[in-house]
CSV table of C-alpha atoms and ligand atoms in Angstrom, one decimal:
chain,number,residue,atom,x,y,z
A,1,UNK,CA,-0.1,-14.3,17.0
A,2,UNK,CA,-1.8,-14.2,13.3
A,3,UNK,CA,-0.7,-12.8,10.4
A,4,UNK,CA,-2.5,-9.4,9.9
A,5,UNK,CA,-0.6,-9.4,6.2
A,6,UNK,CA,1.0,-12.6,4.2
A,7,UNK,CA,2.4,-12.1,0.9
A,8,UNK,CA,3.8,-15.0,-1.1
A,9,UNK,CA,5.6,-15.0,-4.2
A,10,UNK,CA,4.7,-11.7,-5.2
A,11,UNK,CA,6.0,-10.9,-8.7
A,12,UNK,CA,5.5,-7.4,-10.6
A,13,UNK,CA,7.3,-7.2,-14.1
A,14,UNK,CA,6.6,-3.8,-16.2
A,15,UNK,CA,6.8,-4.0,-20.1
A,16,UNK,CA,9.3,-1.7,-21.7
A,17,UNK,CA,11.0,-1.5,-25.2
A,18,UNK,CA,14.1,-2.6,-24.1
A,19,UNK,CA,12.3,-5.5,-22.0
A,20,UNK,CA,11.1,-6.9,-19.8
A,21,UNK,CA,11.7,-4.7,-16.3
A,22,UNK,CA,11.9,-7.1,-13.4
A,23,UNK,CA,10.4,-4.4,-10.1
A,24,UNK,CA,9.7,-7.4,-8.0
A,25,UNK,CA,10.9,-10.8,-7.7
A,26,UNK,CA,9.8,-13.3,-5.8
A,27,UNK,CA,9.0,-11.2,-2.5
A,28,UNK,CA,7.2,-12.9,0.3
A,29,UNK,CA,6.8,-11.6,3.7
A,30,UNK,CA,4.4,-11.9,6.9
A,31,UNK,CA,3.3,-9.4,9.3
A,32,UNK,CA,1.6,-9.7,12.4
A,33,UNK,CA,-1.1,-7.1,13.9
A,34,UNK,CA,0.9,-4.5,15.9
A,35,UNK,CA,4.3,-4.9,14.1
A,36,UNK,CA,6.1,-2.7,11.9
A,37,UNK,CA,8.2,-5.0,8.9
A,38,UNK,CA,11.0,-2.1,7.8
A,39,UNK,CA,11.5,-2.5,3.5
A,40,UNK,CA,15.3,-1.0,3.4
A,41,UNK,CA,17.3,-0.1,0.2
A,42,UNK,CA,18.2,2.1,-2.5
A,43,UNK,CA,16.3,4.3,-4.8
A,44,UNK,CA,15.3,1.4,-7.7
A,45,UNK,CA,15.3,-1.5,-5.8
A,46,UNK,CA,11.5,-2.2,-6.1
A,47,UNK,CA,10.6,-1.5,-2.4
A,48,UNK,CA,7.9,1.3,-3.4
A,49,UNK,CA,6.8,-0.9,-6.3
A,50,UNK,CA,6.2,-3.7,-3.4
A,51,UNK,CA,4.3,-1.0,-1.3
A,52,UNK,CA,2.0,-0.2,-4.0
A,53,UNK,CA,0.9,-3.5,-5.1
A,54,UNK,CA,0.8,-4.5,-1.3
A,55,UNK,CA,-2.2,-1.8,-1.6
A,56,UNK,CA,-3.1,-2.7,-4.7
A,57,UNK,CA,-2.4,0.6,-6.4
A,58,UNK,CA,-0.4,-1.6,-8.5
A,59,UNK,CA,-1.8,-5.2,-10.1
A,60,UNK,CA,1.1,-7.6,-9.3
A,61,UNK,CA,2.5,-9.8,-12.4
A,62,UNK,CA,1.3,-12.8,-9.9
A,63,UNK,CA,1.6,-13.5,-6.5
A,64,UNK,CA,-0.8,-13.8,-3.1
A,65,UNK,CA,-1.6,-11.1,-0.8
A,66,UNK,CA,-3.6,-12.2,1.7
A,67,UNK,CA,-4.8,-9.5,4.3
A,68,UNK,CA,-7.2,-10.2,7.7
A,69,UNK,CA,-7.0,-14.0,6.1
A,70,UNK,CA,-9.0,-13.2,2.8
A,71,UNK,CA,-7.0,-12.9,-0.7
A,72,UNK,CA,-6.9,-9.3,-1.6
A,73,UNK,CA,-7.2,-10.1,-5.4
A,74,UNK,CA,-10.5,-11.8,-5.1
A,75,UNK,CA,-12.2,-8.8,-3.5
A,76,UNK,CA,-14.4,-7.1,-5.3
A,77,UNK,CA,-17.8,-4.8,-4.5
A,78,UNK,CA,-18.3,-4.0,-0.5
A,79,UNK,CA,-15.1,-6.1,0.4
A,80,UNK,CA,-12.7,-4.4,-2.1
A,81,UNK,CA,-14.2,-0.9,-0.8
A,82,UNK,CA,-14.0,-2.7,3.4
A,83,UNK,CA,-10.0,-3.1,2.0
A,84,UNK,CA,-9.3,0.2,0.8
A,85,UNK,CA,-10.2,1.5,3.6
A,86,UNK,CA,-8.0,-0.8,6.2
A,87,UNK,CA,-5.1,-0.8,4.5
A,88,UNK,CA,-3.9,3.4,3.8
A,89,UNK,CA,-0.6,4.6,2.3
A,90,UNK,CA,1.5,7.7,3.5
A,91,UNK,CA,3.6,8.9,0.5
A,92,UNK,CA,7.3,9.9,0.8
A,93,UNK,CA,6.0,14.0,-0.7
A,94,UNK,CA,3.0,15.0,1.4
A,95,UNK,CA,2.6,18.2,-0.7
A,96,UNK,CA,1.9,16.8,-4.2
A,97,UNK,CA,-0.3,14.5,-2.5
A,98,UNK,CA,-2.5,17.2,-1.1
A,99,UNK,CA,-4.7,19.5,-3.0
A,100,UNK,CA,-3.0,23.2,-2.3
A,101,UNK,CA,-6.8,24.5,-3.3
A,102,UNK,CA,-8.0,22.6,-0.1
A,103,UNK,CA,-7.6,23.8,3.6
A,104,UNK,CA,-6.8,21.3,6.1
A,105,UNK,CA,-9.8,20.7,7.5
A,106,UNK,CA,-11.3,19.7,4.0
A,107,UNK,CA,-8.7,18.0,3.3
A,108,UNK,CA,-9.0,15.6,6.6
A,109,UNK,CA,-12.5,16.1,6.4
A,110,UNK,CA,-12.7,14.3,2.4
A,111,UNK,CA,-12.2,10.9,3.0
A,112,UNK,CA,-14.5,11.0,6.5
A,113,UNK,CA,-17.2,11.9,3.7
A,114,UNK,CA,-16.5,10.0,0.9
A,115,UNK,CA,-16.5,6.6,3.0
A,116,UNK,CA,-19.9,8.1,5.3
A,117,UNK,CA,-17.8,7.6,8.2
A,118,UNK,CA,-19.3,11.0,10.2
A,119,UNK,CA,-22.8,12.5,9.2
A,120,UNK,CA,-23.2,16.1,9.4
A,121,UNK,CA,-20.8,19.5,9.7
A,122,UNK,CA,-20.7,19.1,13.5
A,123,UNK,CA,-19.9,15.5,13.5
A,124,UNK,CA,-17.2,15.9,11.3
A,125,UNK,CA,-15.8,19.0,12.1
A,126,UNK,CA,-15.2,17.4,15.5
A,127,UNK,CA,-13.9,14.1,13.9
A,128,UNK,CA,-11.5,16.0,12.0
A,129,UNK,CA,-10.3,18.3,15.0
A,130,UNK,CA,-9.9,15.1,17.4
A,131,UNK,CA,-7.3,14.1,13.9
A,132,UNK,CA,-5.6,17.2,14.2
A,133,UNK,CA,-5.1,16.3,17.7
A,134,UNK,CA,-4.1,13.2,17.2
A,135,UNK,CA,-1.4,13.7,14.9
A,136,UNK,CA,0.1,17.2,16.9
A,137,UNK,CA,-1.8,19.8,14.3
A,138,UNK,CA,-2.7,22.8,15.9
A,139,UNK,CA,-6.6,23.3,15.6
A,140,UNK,CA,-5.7,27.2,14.8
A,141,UNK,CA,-4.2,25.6,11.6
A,142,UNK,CA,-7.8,24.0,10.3
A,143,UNK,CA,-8.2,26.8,7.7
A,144,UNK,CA,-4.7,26.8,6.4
A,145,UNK,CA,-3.5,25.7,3.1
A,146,UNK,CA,-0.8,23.0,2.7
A,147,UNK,CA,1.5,25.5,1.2
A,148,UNK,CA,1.7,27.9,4.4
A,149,UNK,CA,3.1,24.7,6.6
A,150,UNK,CA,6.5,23.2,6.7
A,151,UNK,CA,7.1,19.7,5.6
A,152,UNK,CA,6.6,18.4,9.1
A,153,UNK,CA,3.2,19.7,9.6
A,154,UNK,CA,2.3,18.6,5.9
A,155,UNK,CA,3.1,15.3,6.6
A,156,UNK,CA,1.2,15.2,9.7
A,157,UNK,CA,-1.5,16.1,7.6
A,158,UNK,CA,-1.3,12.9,5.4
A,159,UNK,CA,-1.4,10.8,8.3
A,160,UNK,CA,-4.5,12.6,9.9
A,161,UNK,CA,-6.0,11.9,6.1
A,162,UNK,CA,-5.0,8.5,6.3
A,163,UNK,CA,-5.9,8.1,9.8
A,164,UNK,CA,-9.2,9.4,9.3
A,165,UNK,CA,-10.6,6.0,7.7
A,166,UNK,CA,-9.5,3.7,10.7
A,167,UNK,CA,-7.1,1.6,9.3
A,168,UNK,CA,-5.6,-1.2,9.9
A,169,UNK,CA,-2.4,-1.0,8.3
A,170,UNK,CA,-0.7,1.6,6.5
A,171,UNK,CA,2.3,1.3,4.0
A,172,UNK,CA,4.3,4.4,4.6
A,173,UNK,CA,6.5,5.4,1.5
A,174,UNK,CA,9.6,6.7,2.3
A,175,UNK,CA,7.7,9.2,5.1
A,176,UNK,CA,10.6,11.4,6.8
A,177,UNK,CA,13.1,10.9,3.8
A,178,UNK,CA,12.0,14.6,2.6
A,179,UNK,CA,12.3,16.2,6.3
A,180,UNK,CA,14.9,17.7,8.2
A,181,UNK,CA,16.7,15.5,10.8
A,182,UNK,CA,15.3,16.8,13.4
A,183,UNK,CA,11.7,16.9,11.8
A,184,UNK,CA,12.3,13.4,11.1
A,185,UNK,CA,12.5,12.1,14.7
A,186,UNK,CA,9.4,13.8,15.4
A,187,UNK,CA,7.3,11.9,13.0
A,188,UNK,CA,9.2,8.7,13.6
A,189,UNK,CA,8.0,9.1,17.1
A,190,UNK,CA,4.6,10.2,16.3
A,191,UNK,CA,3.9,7.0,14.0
A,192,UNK,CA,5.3,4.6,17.0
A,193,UNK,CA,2.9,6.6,19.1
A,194,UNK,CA,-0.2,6.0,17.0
A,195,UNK,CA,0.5,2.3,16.9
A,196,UNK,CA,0.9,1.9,20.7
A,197,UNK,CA,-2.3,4.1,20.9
A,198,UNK,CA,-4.2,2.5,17.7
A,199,UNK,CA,-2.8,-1.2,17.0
A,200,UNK,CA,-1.7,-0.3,13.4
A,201,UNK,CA,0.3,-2.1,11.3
A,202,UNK,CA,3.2,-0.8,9.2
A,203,UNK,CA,5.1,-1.5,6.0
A,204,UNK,CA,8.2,1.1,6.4
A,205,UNK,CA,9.7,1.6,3.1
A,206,UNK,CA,12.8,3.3,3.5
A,207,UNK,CA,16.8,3.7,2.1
A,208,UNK,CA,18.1,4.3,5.2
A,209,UNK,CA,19.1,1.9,7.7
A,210,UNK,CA,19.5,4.3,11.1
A,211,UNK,CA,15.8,4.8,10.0
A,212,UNK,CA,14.6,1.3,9.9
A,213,UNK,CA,16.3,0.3,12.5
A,214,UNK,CA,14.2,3.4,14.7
A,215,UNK,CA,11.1,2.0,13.9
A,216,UNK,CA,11.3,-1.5,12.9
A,217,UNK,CA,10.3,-5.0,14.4
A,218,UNK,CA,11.0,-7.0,11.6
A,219,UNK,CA,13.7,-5.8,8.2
A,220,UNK,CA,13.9,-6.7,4.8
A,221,UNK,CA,16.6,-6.0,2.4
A,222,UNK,CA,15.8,-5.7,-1.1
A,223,UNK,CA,18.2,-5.6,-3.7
A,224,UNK,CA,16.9,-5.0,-7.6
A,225,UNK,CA,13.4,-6.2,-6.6
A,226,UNK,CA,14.4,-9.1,-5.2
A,227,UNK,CA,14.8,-9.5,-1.1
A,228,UNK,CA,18.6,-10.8,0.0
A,229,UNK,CA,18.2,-10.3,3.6
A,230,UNK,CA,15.4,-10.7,6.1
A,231,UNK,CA,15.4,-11.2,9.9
A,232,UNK,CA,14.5,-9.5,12.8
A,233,UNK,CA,15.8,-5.7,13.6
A,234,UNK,CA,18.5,-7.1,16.3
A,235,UNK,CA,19.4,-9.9,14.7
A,236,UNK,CA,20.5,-8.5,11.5
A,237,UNK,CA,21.8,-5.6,13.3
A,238,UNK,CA,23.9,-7.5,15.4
A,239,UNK,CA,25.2,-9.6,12.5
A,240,UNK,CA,24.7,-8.4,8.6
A,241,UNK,CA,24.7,-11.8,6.7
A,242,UNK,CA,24.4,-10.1,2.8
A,243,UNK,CA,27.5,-7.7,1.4
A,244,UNK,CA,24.8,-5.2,0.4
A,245,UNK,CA,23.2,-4.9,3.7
A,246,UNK,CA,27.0,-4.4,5.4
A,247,UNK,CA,27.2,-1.9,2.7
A,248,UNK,CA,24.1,0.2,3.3
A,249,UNK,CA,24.6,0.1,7.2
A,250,UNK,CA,28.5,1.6,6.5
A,251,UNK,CA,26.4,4.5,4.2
A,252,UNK,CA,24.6,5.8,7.5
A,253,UNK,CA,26.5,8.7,8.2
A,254,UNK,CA,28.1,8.8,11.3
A,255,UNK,CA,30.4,11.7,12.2
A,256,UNK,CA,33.2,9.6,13.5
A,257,UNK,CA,32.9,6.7,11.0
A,258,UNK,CA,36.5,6.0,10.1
A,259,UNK,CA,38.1,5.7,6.5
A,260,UNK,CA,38.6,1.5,6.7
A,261,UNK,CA,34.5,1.7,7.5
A,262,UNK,CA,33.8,4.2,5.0
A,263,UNK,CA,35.9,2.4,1.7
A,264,UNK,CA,32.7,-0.4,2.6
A,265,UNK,CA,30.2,2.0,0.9
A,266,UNK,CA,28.8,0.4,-2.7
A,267,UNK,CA,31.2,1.0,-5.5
A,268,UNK,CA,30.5,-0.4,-8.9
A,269,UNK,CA,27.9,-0.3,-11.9
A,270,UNK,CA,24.4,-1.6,-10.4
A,271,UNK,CA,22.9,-4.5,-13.1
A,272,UNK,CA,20.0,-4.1,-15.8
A,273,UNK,CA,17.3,-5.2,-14.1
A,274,UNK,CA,15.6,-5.4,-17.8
A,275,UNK,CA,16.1,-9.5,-18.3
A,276,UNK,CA,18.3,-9.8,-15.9
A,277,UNK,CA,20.4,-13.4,-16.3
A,278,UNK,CA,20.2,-15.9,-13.7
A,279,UNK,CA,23.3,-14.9,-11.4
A,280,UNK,CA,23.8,-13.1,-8.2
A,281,UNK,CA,22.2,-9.5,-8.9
A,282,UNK,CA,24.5,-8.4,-6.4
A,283,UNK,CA,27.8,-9.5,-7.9
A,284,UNK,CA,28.9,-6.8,-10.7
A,285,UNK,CA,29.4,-4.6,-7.3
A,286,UNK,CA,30.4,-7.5,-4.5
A,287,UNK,CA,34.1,-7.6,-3.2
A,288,UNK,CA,33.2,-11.7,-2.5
A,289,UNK,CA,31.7,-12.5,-5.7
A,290,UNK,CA,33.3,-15.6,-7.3
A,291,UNK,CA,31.8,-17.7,-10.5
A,292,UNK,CA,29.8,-19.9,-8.7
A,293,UNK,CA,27.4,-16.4,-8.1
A,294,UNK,CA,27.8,-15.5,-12.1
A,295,UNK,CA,26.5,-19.1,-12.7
A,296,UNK,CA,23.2,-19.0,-10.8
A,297,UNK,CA,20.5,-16.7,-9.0
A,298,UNK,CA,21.4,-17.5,-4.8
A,299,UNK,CA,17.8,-18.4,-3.3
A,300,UNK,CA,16.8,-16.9,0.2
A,301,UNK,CA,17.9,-19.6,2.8
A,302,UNK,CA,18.1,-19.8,6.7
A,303,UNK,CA,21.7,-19.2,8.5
A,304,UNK,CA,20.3,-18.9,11.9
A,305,UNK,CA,16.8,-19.1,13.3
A,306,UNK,CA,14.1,-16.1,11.7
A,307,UNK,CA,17.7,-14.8,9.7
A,308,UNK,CA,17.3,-15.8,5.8
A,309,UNK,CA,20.3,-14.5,3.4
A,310,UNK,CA,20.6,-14.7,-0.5
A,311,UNK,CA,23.7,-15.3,-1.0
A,312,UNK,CA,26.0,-18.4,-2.0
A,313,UNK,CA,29.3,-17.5,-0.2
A,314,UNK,CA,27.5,-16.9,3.2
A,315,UNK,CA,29.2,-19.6,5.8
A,316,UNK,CA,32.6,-18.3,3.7
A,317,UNK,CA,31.9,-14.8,4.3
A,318,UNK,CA,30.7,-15.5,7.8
A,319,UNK,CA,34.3,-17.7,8.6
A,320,UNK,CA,36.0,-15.0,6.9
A,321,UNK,CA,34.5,-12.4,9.7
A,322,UNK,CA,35.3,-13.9,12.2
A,323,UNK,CA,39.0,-14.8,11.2
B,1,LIG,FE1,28.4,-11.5,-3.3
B,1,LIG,FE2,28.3,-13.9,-4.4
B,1,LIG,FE3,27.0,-13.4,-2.2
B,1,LIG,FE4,26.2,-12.3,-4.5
B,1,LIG,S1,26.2,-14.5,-4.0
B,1,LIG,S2,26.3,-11.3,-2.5
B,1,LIG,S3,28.1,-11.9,-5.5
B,1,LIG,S4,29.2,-13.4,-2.5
């Protein structure tokens, strides 16, 4: 199958007065049509960063993204405005992304006009109510304001919005992270629905692993803007090769998780990542960290087939597992 999405080398470094801020590092990823590649870790890490250049809300430091085969940075005129519409975003807080002025229907109904998609009230009042449909929004709501609905419903509402340009692909920020758990599972389920129904595409940026691992084909691990773990879902569920993504699976809280699995949560002071030195980013908080991952930056590297770890004490860590 071909690559719907290739990124390679992506880098995305923000001035500040204390330095230079390194987001993302080094970040290169594929992802096929029909596939969902899950973006996992914590609040800092650069996944949203990632997401946002990936749509080019964001102009990476340098880097390739290369989407449908054509470089994304060389578009400009009718392609660049072809891209903005295949490629959406759904943002982690549907309510300060929609204008509480608008109803819902105008709301759904905006970008169906901006991009001349629909011609006429009747032909996009219907477009927009086949949306509603779509996404589980009650047609009876189509005159409501965003601030009369629950989160649920207002985030069915971004994905209508987004939805109602025909994407392609869609990076979704963080998307049920704001939601109740049970609201959660709805719109988990809704999203895997609309890319059996639709073929879409997704970049699943998350913190939570029991997340990821609901909707995910493909996972990557990122760790102060720079990925340490990539495989596929059951392959680095079945066997965590990085310390940090041991530690973030032992943070999903489970009601029986005993204490021995619970003293595996993160401890320790998370590094600058303003000029950060060429050494494991990893290592001020790692329980393996030796000198040899003080002395140099370990480079993404294949353990077993599709599984690539950053990490130098791997094989050691590995033995040591199964001792
Ligand atoms: Fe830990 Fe060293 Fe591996 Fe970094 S390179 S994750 S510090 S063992």
């Amino acid at each position: 199958m071909s690559n719907l999405v290739e990124v390679n080398n992506l880098y995305k470094y923000f001035s500040t007065k204390h330095g230079t801020l390194h987001a993302v590092e080094d970040v290169s990823f594929t992802l096929e049509k029909g596939q969902t590649l899950g973006v996992v870790g914590e609040s800092g890490c650069g996944k949203s960063t990632l997401g946002r250049c990936v749509v080019r809300l964001l102009e990476p430091t340098s880097g390739s993204i290369v989407f449908q085969g054509k470089e994304v940075g060389q578009l400009y005129g009718s392609e660049l405005k072809s891209l903005r519409r295949e490629v959406q975003m759904i943002f982690q807080d549907p309510f300060s992304s929609l204008n509480p002025r608008m109803s819902i229907a105008t709301i759904i109904a905006e970008p169906i006009k901006i991009n001349k998609l629909k011609r006429g009230k009747d032909e996009i009042e219907k477009r927009v109510y086949e949306l509603m449909d779509l996404v589980g929004l009650e047609r009876r709501l189509a005159n409501a304001y965003p601030h009369e609905l629950d989160g649920g419903r207002r985030q069915r509402i971004g994905i209508a919005r987004a939805l109602a340009v025909e994407p392609e692909f869609i990076v979704c920020d963080e998307p049920v992270s704001a939601l109740d758990v049970s609201i959660q599972a709805q719109i988990l389920n809704l999203l895997e629905d609309l890319q059996d129904t639709l073929e879409l595409s997704y970049l699943f940026i998350t913190h939570d692993m029991s997340v990821v691992r609901h909707i995910s084909d493909k996972l990557m691990v990122m760790y102060m803007g720079t990925v340490v773990e990539t495989g596929s879902v059951e392959d680095v569920f079945k066997e965590r090769l990085h310390p940090y993504t041991e530690a973030l699976m032992a943070a999903i809280p489970i009601p029986d998780i005993d204490r021995e699995e619970r003293s595996k949560i993160i401890a320790g002071e998370i590094s600058s990542p303003i000029d950060p030195p060429d050494a494991c980013r990893f290592a001020n908080r790692c329980k393996f960290a030796q000198d040899v991952c003080r002395a140099s930056s370990p480079k993404l590297r294949e353990i077993t087939p599709g599984h690539q770890v950053a990490c130098h004490l791997c094989e050691q860590i590995r033995q040591t597992g199964k001792e």
